[in-house]
Structures are given as C-alpha cells and as structure tokens.
Amino acid sequence: MIIVLQPDRDDLKAIVQRVVQVAARFEGVETRPYAHTGTGHTFTEIHLVGPTRGVPTTVFEEIPGVLRVVRVSTRYRLVGRHHETEAAGFEYNGVRFGDEGLTVIAGLCAVDTREHVDLMMSALQKEGMVTTRMGAYKPRTNPYEFQGLGRECLPYVFELAGQYGMRAVAMEVTDGRQIDEINQALADAGDPTGVILQIGTRNAQNFELLKVVGQQERFPVLFKRGMGITLEEALNACEYIASEGNPCIIFCLRGVKTHLGDPHRNLVDFAHVPLVRRKTRLPVCVDPSHSVGSVDEAVDGIPDVFHAAGQGVIAGASSVLVDFHPHREVALCDGPQALTLEQLPRFVRYVRRVRETFEESVSDTAPATAADAIDGA
Ligand code: PEP
Ligand code: MN
C-alpha cells in the first residue's frame, strides 16, 4: 500500500509522523518514506510493507494532507506508476530526463583515441548538445576482442567533456569498482561533467551489480533491457536499483535477441515504449544503433537507424542513445552501426521533427475532421 501526500505543504513532517503512527497499529507492517520528484512538485510517499491485506485504506485517507492511498499489486512498487498525475523523470546536472522533451545521447560506442573523443564532442557542441555516450568498459562477447580502454581514458574523456560543455556522459559499468575509478577520475579532473552509469543488456539481471549502482545516489542509471528477458523481468531488475535507494533510472529498450530480426542485429522492441510509460514512472530511452546494427539506408535514403529511432520517439521515448564515430572504419567496437559526424545534424533534425509530431498528437484532442473532409471531397 502506498500513501501519497499532498505536495508542497509546510506540515509534511507532521503528516508523515501521523501516517507512521496509524500504520504502527497494524502488526508486522513497516513504513518506508520516499520522495519522488516530478515536474515542479516533489511527492512524498509512504510505502507500507508487510501484511497489508487487512489494513483498510480509510484510516489513512482520513488524515488531512493525504492525497490518495493506492493498493499496489505490482512487484516493482518503486518504479511503478501508481497514479496518473505522476510525471516521469528526474533532473541531473542541469539536464531533465523525462516526459517534457527529448534528449539525444550520441557518441562513441567505445572510446578509442583522444582525437576521436575530441572530434565527437566538438560535433555535439556545434549542435548544442550537452549529453553524450563514451564507453570505457566494454563487455565483449569474445575475450580476445577490444575490452575498452577502461580508466586509462577517463582523464581525457572528462577533461574534453568539460571543455565542450557536456553535462552528462553515459558510460557502461560492469563492476562496482569501476564506479570508484569514475569518481576518482572526476575528482582529479575537477568535476567538469556528470556521468550516467549504463547497465548493459548482458548485465540486466546481474543483481549484485544492480544493487551496487542502486546504493550510490551520485549518478543516475541508464538500464538496458536484457536481450532475452521479459518486460516484467526488466522492470523487476530496475526495482533492484530503486529499492537500494537510487530512483534516478532511465529505462532503455535496445532490441531483443531472436533471428526473426535478421538481417537487423536485434528485433526492435520499441512498441513497448508506451507500455513502459504506462506501467512505470521511468523516462524511456531507445537505442536504435544496437537494435539495427548497421547503417544501411532504406530506399527513401533514410538510414534504418533513423527509422528505428523515429519509431521509438513517435511512441513517446524521451531519450535516444545512438552510436556515432568520426572514422567508423577504424572503430574498435561496433563500427558497422556507427553513424558519421556528417550525419549528426540530419539525425538531430529528424528525431526533433518526430518528437514535435508526437507532442502535437498528444495535444490533439480536437474531434477528427480529416475523415469528414475526405468523405466530402
Ligand atoms: C552499448 O551501449 O555499448 C552496449 C554494449 O549496448 P548493449 O548492452 O545494449 O548491447
Ligand atoms: Mn556497442
């Protein structure tokens, strides 16, 4: 059971106390308060855990200052959406990840040279972009393949990020010790930028790693759906992160593994965007690069990666994670799916246009007249 308090009240502390007192009447029931920040408002919630089946909602509904009481049946209670007024998302280092707009997180799949990082970030800055992806720790299928430069590249990645005005660098971690390395490198560089910790598809059910990224609150987490797990399992995995104390999670779809997606690398699962938005309060990201796996163009001259990104954005995704490389022929990881820097402005225009169409569709509540016009023609 979740008790949601009215936001923006001066007496929130007293209301929480009253709720806790009333809950104490029920044996075995524990209370856990959480603050959830939506657009403009911070909602305080008190979660009742334990044997709540016999607890009536009315005893809490009667308390002045309680907005609503919700019985929750989902097992992902913290990341789940329990009432319509909840806005998805959070703000990090001056960037809002949420329902209000579209954030493009474009960059290198894997950092290879300082020069490529420099060229990439310079191109992003020209487009007015402040978020990027820079893989340092790469989980590779084959042990003899390039494993990423690891901490060695962090000093120049962060230095250049600061120089080019990047507010957040998305970076996969495969082990908790890498978070210490990131913290150290950021401190050494004078904290010029922020970091989003990426949980890759291969670690989507590495529960110990999920707990570790959940136990720290400094960095938000971009969680990628496991390539072969159900949506329900993926949402439970996010709950592992949130239940350890970190609610700032972006849920990323990146395609699922099945040969039915051939010749694309994965089968695009972006039809799940509205579903995740309905079931949770997590901002939803799509990764068209790892879904499609190539830069082939359709007959309309638009690359499949653009088309897939558009499918996610038109369905309501609020961020796009996408691979670019200044010289993809020499990229050490996922070069075949990397768009070129010359394609960046067009990609940004394309997804922004799709986002505008999405927003127009959301606010289009006028009765349909187009069909009448056709009938009358
Ligand atoms: C990546 O984004 O670099 C990556 C490895 O993606 P995924 O975990 O989706 O395969
Ligand atoms: Mn990759």
PDB file of N, CA, C and O in Angstrom, residues 237-288:
ATOM      1  N   ALA A 237      14.118  -5.834 -12.416  1.00  0.00           N
ATOM      2  CA  ALA A 237      15.556  -5.531 -12.308  1.00  0.00           C
ATOM      3  C   ALA A 237      15.743  -4.061 -11.921  1.00  0.00           C
ATOM      4  O   ALA A 237      16.586  -3.730 -11.082  1.00  0.00           O
ATOM      5  N   CYS A 238      14.945  -3.169 -12.526  1.00  0.00           N
ATOM      6  CA  CYS A 238      15.024  -1.742 -12.164  1.00  0.00           C
ATOM      7  C   CYS A 238      14.638  -1.540 -10.702  1.00  0.00           C
ATOM      8  O   CYS A 238      15.170  -0.658 -10.023  1.00  0.00           O
ATOM      9  N   GLU A 239      13.702  -2.348 -10.237  1.00  0.00           N
ATOM     10  CA  GLU A 239      13.285  -2.224  -8.832  1.00  0.00           C
ATOM     11  C   GLU A 239      14.453  -2.549  -7.893  1.00  0.00           C
ATOM     12  O   GLU A 239      14.558  -1.978  -6.815  1.00  0.00           O
ATOM     13  N   TYR A 240      15.342  -3.446  -8.326  1.00  0.00           N
ATOM     14  CA  TYR A 240      16.543  -3.724  -7.528  1.00  0.00           C
ATOM     15  C   TYR A 240      17.340  -2.449  -7.311  1.00  0.00           C
ATOM     16  O   TYR A 240      17.836  -2.173  -6.227  1.00  0.00           O
ATOM     17  N   ILE A 241      17.464  -1.645  -8.390  1.00  0.00           N
ATOM     18  CA  ILE A 241      18.237  -0.402  -8.296  1.00  0.00           C
ATOM     19  C   ILE A 241      17.522   0.572  -7.361  1.00  0.00           C
ATOM     20  O   ILE A 241      18.099   1.120  -6.428  1.00  0.00           O
ATOM     21  N   ALA A 242      16.214   0.746  -7.609  1.00  0.00           N
ATOM     22  CA  ALA A 242      15.443   1.726  -6.827  1.00  0.00           C
ATOM     23  C   ALA A 242      15.352   1.315  -5.356  1.00  0.00           C
ATOM     24  O   ALA A 242      15.444   2.166  -4.467  1.00  0.00           O
ATOM     25  N   SER A 243      15.209   0.021  -5.103  1.00  0.00           N
ATOM     26  CA  SER A 243      14.999  -0.412  -3.713  1.00  0.00           C
ATOM     27  C   SER A 243      16.265  -0.236  -2.880  1.00  0.00           C
ATOM     28  O   SER A 243      16.219  -0.216  -1.660  1.00  0.00           O
ATOM     29  N   GLU A 244      17.404  -0.070  -3.535  1.00  0.00           N
ATOM     30  CA  GLU A 244      18.637   0.194  -2.784  1.00  0.00           C
ATOM     31  C   GLU A 244      18.806   1.682  -2.503  1.00  0.00           C
ATOM     32  O   GLU A 244      19.750   2.091  -1.842  1.00  0.00           O
ATOM     33  N   GLY A 245      17.935   2.508  -3.089  1.00  0.00           N
ATOM     34  CA  GLY A 245      17.978   3.940  -2.742  1.00  0.00           C
ATOM     35  C   GLY A 245      18.152   4.891  -3.903  1.00  0.00           C
ATOM     36  O   GLY A 245      18.152   6.098  -3.708  1.00  0.00           O
ATOM     37  N   ASN A 246      18.361   4.381  -5.119  1.00  0.00           N
ATOM     38  CA  ASN A 246      18.564   5.301  -6.254  1.00  0.00           C
ATOM     39  C   ASN A 246      17.354   5.259  -7.202  1.00  0.00           C
ATOM     40  O   ASN A 246      17.202   4.316  -7.976  1.00  0.00           O
ATOM     41  N   PRO A 247      16.507   6.303  -7.169  1.00  0.00           N
ATOM     42  CA  PRO A 247      15.313   6.287  -8.022  1.00  0.00           C
ATOM     43  C   PRO A 247      15.560   6.860  -9.417  1.00  0.00           C
ATOM     44  O   PRO A 247      14.662   6.847 -10.254  1.00  0.00           O
ATOM     45  N   CYS A 248      16.764   7.385  -9.662  1.00  0.00           N
ATOM     46  CA  CYS A 248      17.013   8.065 -10.943  1.00  0.00           C
ATOM     47  C   CYS A 248      17.453   7.056 -12.000  1.00  0.00           C
ATOM     48  O   CYS A 248      18.646   6.799 -12.191  1.00  0.00           O
ATOM     49  N   ILE A 249      16.467   6.482 -12.663  1.00  0.00           N
ATOM     50  CA  ILE A 249      16.727   5.395 -13.615  1.00  0.00           C
ATOM     51  C   ILE A 249      16.067   5.743 -14.945  1.00  0.00           C
ATOM     52  O   ILE A 249      14.925   6.185 -14.985  1.00  0.00           O
ATOM     53  N   ILE A 250      16.813   5.530 -16.019  1.00  0.00           N
ATOM     54  CA  ILE A 250      16.249   5.653 -17.372  1.00  0.00           C
ATOM     55  C   ILE A 250      16.118   4.226 -17.891  1.00  0.00           C
ATOM     56  O   ILE A 250      17.078   3.448 -17.817  1.00  0.00           O
ATOM     57  N   PHE A 251      14.959   3.898 -18.409  1.00  0.00           N
ATOM     58  CA  PHE A 251      14.742   2.534 -18.920  1.00  0.00           C
ATOM     59  C   PHE A 251      14.993   2.545 -20.422  1.00  0.00           C
ATOM     60  O   PHE A 251      14.332   3.265 -21.160  1.00  0.00           O
ATOM     61  N   CYS A 252      15.937   1.730 -20.873  1.00  0.00           N
ATOM     62  CA  CYS A 252      16.305   1.780 -22.293  1.00  0.00           C
ATOM     63  C   CYS A 252      15.971   0.477 -23.020  1.00  0.00           C
ATOM     64  O   CYS A 252      16.366  -0.610 -22.597  1.00  0.00           O
ATOM     65  N   LEU A 253      15.234   0.616 -24.118  1.00  0.00           N
ATOM     66  CA  LEU A 253      14.958  -0.523 -24.998  1.00  0.00           C
ATOM     67  C   LEU A 253      16.030  -0.539 -26.074  1.00  0.00           C
ATOM     68  O   LEU A 253      16.376   0.512 -26.620  1.00  0.00           O
ATOM     69  N   ARG A 254      16.535  -1.723 -26.417  1.00  0.00           N
ATOM     70  CA  ARG A 254      17.652  -1.812 -27.382  1.00  0.00           C
ATOM     71  C   ARG A 254      17.519  -3.021 -28.309  1.00  0.00           C
ATOM     72  O   ARG A 254      18.482  -3.450 -28.904  1.00  0.00           O
ATOM     73  N   GLY A 255      16.268  -3.505 -28.411  1.00  0.00           N
ATOM     74  CA  GLY A 255      16.052  -4.655 -29.271  1.00  0.00           C
ATOM     75  C   GLY A 255      16.292  -5.944 -28.515  1.00  0.00           C
ATOM     76  O   GLY A 255      17.035  -5.973 -27.537  1.00  0.00           O
ATOM     77  N   VAL A 256      15.645  -7.017 -28.966  1.00  0.00           N
ATOM     78  CA  VAL A 256      15.785  -8.309 -28.286  1.00  0.00           C
ATOM     79  C   VAL A 256      16.345  -9.348 -29.251  1.00  0.00           C
ATOM     80  O   VAL A 256      16.176  -9.247 -30.470  1.00  0.00           O
ATOM     81  N   LYS A 257      17.020 -10.318 -28.680  1.00  0.00           N
ATOM     82  CA  LYS A 257      17.737 -11.300 -29.498  1.00  0.00           C
ATOM     83  C   LYS A 257      16.801 -12.395 -30.017  1.00  0.00           C
ATOM     84  O   LYS A 257      16.147 -13.079 -29.249  1.00  0.00           O
ATOM     85  N   THR A 258      16.701 -12.462 -31.311  1.00  0.00           N
ATOM     86  CA  THR A 258      15.980 -13.554 -31.975  1.00  0.00           C
ATOM     87  C   THR A 258      16.356 -13.450 -33.438  1.00  0.00           C
ATOM     88  O   THR A 258      16.586 -12.351 -33.944  1.00  0.00           O
ATOM     89  N   HIS A 259      16.423 -14.569 -34.117  1.00  0.00           N
ATOM     90  CA  HIS A 259      16.786 -14.486 -35.540  1.00  0.00           C
ATOM     91  C   HIS A 259      15.646 -13.891 -36.371  1.00  0.00           C
ATOM     92  O   HIS A 259      15.839 -13.570 -37.537  1.00  0.00           O
ATOM     93  N   LEU A 260      14.487 -13.716 -35.758  1.00  0.00           N
ATOM     94  CA  LEU A 260      13.366 -13.121 -36.501  1.00  0.00           C
ATOM     95  C   LEU A 260      13.654 -11.662 -36.862  1.00  0.00           C
ATOM     96  O   LEU A 260      12.969 -11.084 -37.689  1.00  0.00           O
ATOM     97  N   GLY A 261      14.640 -11.081 -36.218  1.00  0.00           N
ATOM     98  CA  GLY A 261      15.006  -9.695 -36.540  1.00  0.00           C
ATOM     99  C   GLY A 261      15.976  -9.596 -37.712  1.00  0.00           C
ATOM    100  O   GLY A 261      16.214  -8.505 -38.224  1.00  0.00           O
ATOM    101  N   ASP A 262      16.533 -10.716 -38.151  1.00  0.00           N
ATOM    102  CA  ASP A 262      17.538 -10.687 -39.230  1.00  0.00           C
ATOM    103  C   ASP A 262      16.986  -9.984 -40.454  1.00  0.00           C
ATOM    104  O   ASP A 262      15.808 -10.166 -40.766  1.00  0.00           O
ATOM    105  N   PRO A 263      17.797  -9.215 -41.183  1.00  0.00           N
ATOM    106  CA  PRO A 263      19.225  -9.017 -41.001  1.00  0.00           C
ATOM    107  C   PRO A 263      19.592  -7.913 -40.002  1.00  0.00           C
ATOM    108  O   PRO A 263      20.769  -7.595 -39.892  1.00  0.00           O
ATOM    109  N   HIS A 264      18.633  -7.335 -39.327  1.00  0.00           N
ATOM    110  CA  HIS A 264      18.996  -6.412 -38.247  1.00  0.00           C
ATOM    111  C   HIS A 264      19.623  -7.217 -37.109  1.00  0.00           C
ATOM    112  O   HIS A 264      19.359  -8.401 -36.953  1.00  0.00           O
ATOM    113  N   ARG A 265      20.424  -6.520 -36.310  1.00  0.00           N
ATOM    114  CA  ARG A 265      21.156  -7.210 -35.238  1.00  0.00           C
ATOM    115  C   ARG A 265      20.199  -7.784 -34.184  1.00  0.00           C
ATOM    116  O   ARG A 265      20.397  -8.851 -33.625  1.00  0.00           O
ATOM    117  N   ASN A 266      19.163  -7.034 -33.884  1.00  0.00           N
ATOM    118  CA  ASN A 266      18.168  -7.456 -32.898  1.00  0.00           C
ATOM    119  C   ASN A 266      16.782  -7.106 -33.416  1.00  0.00           C
ATOM    120  O   ASN A 266      16.649  -6.312 -34.351  1.00  0.00           O
ATOM    121  N   LEU A 267      15.766  -7.693 -32.797  1.00  0.00           N
ATOM    122  CA  LEU A 267      14.400  -7.352 -33.197  1.00  0.00           C
ATOM    123  C   LEU A 267      13.975  -6.113 -32.408  1.00  0.00           C
ATOM    124  O   LEU A 267      14.001  -6.112 -31.173  1.00  0.00           O
ATOM    125  N   VAL A 268      13.611  -5.075 -33.130  1.00  0.00           N
ATOM    126  CA  VAL A 268      13.284  -3.797 -32.490  1.00  0.00           C
ATOM    127  C   VAL A 268      12.011  -3.958 -31.638  1.00  0.00           C
ATOM    128  O   VAL A 268      10.988  -4.441 -32.130  1.00  0.00           O
ATOM    129  N   ASP A 269      12.122  -3.571 -30.379  1.00  0.00           N
ATOM    130  CA  ASP A 269      11.003  -3.767 -29.435  1.00  0.00           C
ATOM    131  C   ASP A 269      10.409  -2.437 -28.968  1.00  0.00           C
ATOM    132  O   ASP A 269       9.914  -2.317 -27.861  1.00  0.00           O
ATOM    133  N   PHE A 270      10.469  -1.426 -29.857  1.00  0.00           N
ATOM    134  CA  PHE A 270      10.061  -0.091 -29.422  1.00  0.00           C
ATOM    135  C   PHE A 270       8.542   0.068 -29.277  1.00  0.00           C
ATOM    136  O   PHE A 270       8.076   1.093 -28.776  1.00  0.00           O
ATOM    137  N   ALA A 271       7.784  -0.942 -29.690  1.00  0.00           N
ATOM    138  CA  ALA A 271       6.340  -0.898 -29.423  1.00  0.00           C
ATOM    139  C   ALA A 271       6.081  -0.985 -27.920  1.00  0.00           C
ATOM    140  O   ALA A 271       4.981  -0.727 -27.453  1.00  0.00           O
ATOM    141  N   HIS A 272       7.124  -1.325 -27.162  1.00  0.00           N
ATOM    142  CA  HIS A 272       6.972  -1.386 -25.707  1.00  0.00           C
ATOM    143  C   HIS A 272       7.140  -0.023 -25.024  1.00  0.00           C
ATOM    144  O   HIS A 272       6.931   0.086 -23.824  1.00  0.00           O
ATOM    145  N   VAL A 273       7.507   1.004 -25.802  1.00  0.00           N
ATOM    146  CA  VAL A 273       7.707   2.330 -25.175  1.00  0.00           C
ATOM    147  C   VAL A 273       6.438   2.784 -24.430  1.00  0.00           C
ATOM    148  O   VAL A 273       6.504   3.103 -23.235  1.00  0.00           O
ATOM    149  N   PRO A 274       5.264   2.814 -25.098  1.00  0.00           N
ATOM    150  CA  PRO A 274       4.080   3.294 -24.363  1.00  0.00           C
ATOM    151  C   PRO A 274       3.716   2.407 -23.178  1.00  0.00           C
ATOM    152  O   PRO A 274       3.202   2.895 -22.167  1.00  0.00           O
ATOM    153  N   LEU A 275       4.031   1.143 -23.304  1.00  0.00           N
ATOM    154  CA  LEU A 275       3.728   0.205 -22.220  1.00  0.00           C
ATOM    155  C   LEU A 275       4.582   0.515 -20.979  1.00  0.00           C
ATOM    156  O   LEU A 275       4.069   0.565 -19.860  1.00  0.00           O
ATOM    157  N   VAL A 276       5.858   0.744 -21.211  1.00  0.00           N
ATOM    158  CA  VAL A 276       6.740   1.068 -20.076  1.00  0.00           C
ATOM    159  C   VAL A 276       6.310   2.398 -19.461  1.00  0.00           C
ATOM    160  O   VAL A 276       6.302   2.563 -18.240  1.00  0.00           O
ATOM    161  N   ARG A 277       5.909   3.352 -20.296  1.00  0.00           N
ATOM    162  CA  ARG A 277       5.480   4.651 -19.769  1.00  0.00           C
ATOM    163  C   ARG A 277       4.194   4.515 -18.968  1.00  0.00           C
ATOM    164  O   ARG A 277       3.962   5.247 -18.014  1.00  0.00           O
ATOM    165  N   ARG A 278       3.333   3.589 -19.377  1.00  0.00           N
ATOM    166  CA  ARG A 278       2.075   3.388 -18.646  1.00  0.00           C
ATOM    167  C   ARG A 278       2.307   2.655 -17.328  1.00  0.00           C
ATOM    168  O   ARG A 278       1.699   2.934 -16.323  1.00  0.00           O
ATOM    169  N   LYS A 279       3.217   1.705 -17.348  1.00  0.00           N
ATOM    170  CA  LYS A 279       3.422   0.871 -16.158  1.00  0.00           C
ATOM    171  C   LYS A 279       4.360   1.496 -15.132  1.00  0.00           C
ATOM    172  O   LYS A 279       4.346   1.107 -13.978  1.00  0.00           O
ATOM    173  N   THR A 280       5.224   2.404 -15.587  1.00  0.00           N
ATOM    174  CA  THR A 280       6.242   2.917 -14.665  1.00  0.00           C
ATOM    175  C   THR A 280       6.330   4.434 -14.726  1.00  0.00           C
ATOM    176  O   THR A 280       5.769   5.071 -15.600  1.00  0.00           O
ATOM    177  N   ARG A 281       7.119   4.975 -13.802  1.00  0.00           N
ATOM    178  CA  ARG A 281       7.397   6.409 -13.862  1.00  0.00           C
ATOM    179  C   ARG A 281       8.847   6.643 -14.301  1.00  0.00           C
ATOM    180  O   ARG A 281       9.464   7.633 -13.935  1.00  0.00           O
ATOM    181  N   LEU A 282       9.346   5.709 -15.063  1.00  0.00           N
ATOM    182  CA  LEU A 282      10.715   5.851 -15.560  1.00  0.00           C
ATOM    183  C   LEU A 282      10.706   6.539 -16.915  1.00  0.00           C
ATOM    184  O   LEU A 282       9.883   6.212 -17.766  1.00  0.00           O
ATOM    185  N   PRO A 283      11.620   7.477 -17.150  1.00  0.00           N
ATOM    186  CA  PRO A 283      11.743   8.006 -18.509  1.00  0.00           C
ATOM    187  C   PRO A 283      12.259   6.884 -19.420  1.00  0.00           C
ATOM    188  O   PRO A 283      13.083   6.071 -18.995  1.00  0.00           O
ATOM    189  N   VAL A 284      11.771   6.858 -20.647  1.00  0.00           N
ATOM    190  CA  VAL A 284      12.117   5.751 -21.542  1.00  0.00           C
ATOM    191  C   VAL A 284      13.037   6.228 -22.657  1.00  0.00           C
ATOM    192  O   VAL A 284      12.796   7.248 -23.299  1.00  0.00           O
ATOM    193  N   CYS A 285      14.088   5.443 -22.866  1.00  0.00           N
ATOM    194  CA  CYS A 285      15.096   5.729 -23.892  1.00  0.00           C
ATOM    195  C   CYS A 285      15.031   4.613 -24.937  1.00  0.00           C
ATOM    196  O   CYS A 285      14.629   3.488 -24.608  1.00  0.00           O
ATOM    197  N   VAL A 286      15.409   4.910 -26.147  1.00  0.00           N
ATOM    198  CA  VAL A 286      15.571   3.838 -27.132  1.00  0.00           C
ATOM    199  C   VAL A 286      16.976   3.913 -27.713  1.00  0.00           C
ATOM    200  O   VAL A 286      17.540   5.002 -27.856  1.00  0.00           O
ATOM    201  N   ASP A 287      17.533   2.755 -28.022  1.00  0.00           N
ATOM    202  CA  ASP A 287      18.850   2.677 -28.644  1.00  0.00           C
ATOM    203  C   ASP A 287      18.680   2.023 -30.016  1.00  0.00           C
ATOM    204  O   ASP A 287      18.608   0.798 -30.127  1.00  0.00           O
ATOM    205  N   PRO A 288      18.564   2.848 -31.067  1.00  0.00           N
ATOM    206  CA  PRO A 288      18.351   2.277 -32.393  1.00  0.00           C
ATOM    207  C   PRO A 288      19.621   1.637 -32.963  1.00  0.00           C
ATOM    208  O   PRO A 288      19.529   0.757 -33.818  1.00  0.00           O
TER     209      PRO A 288
END
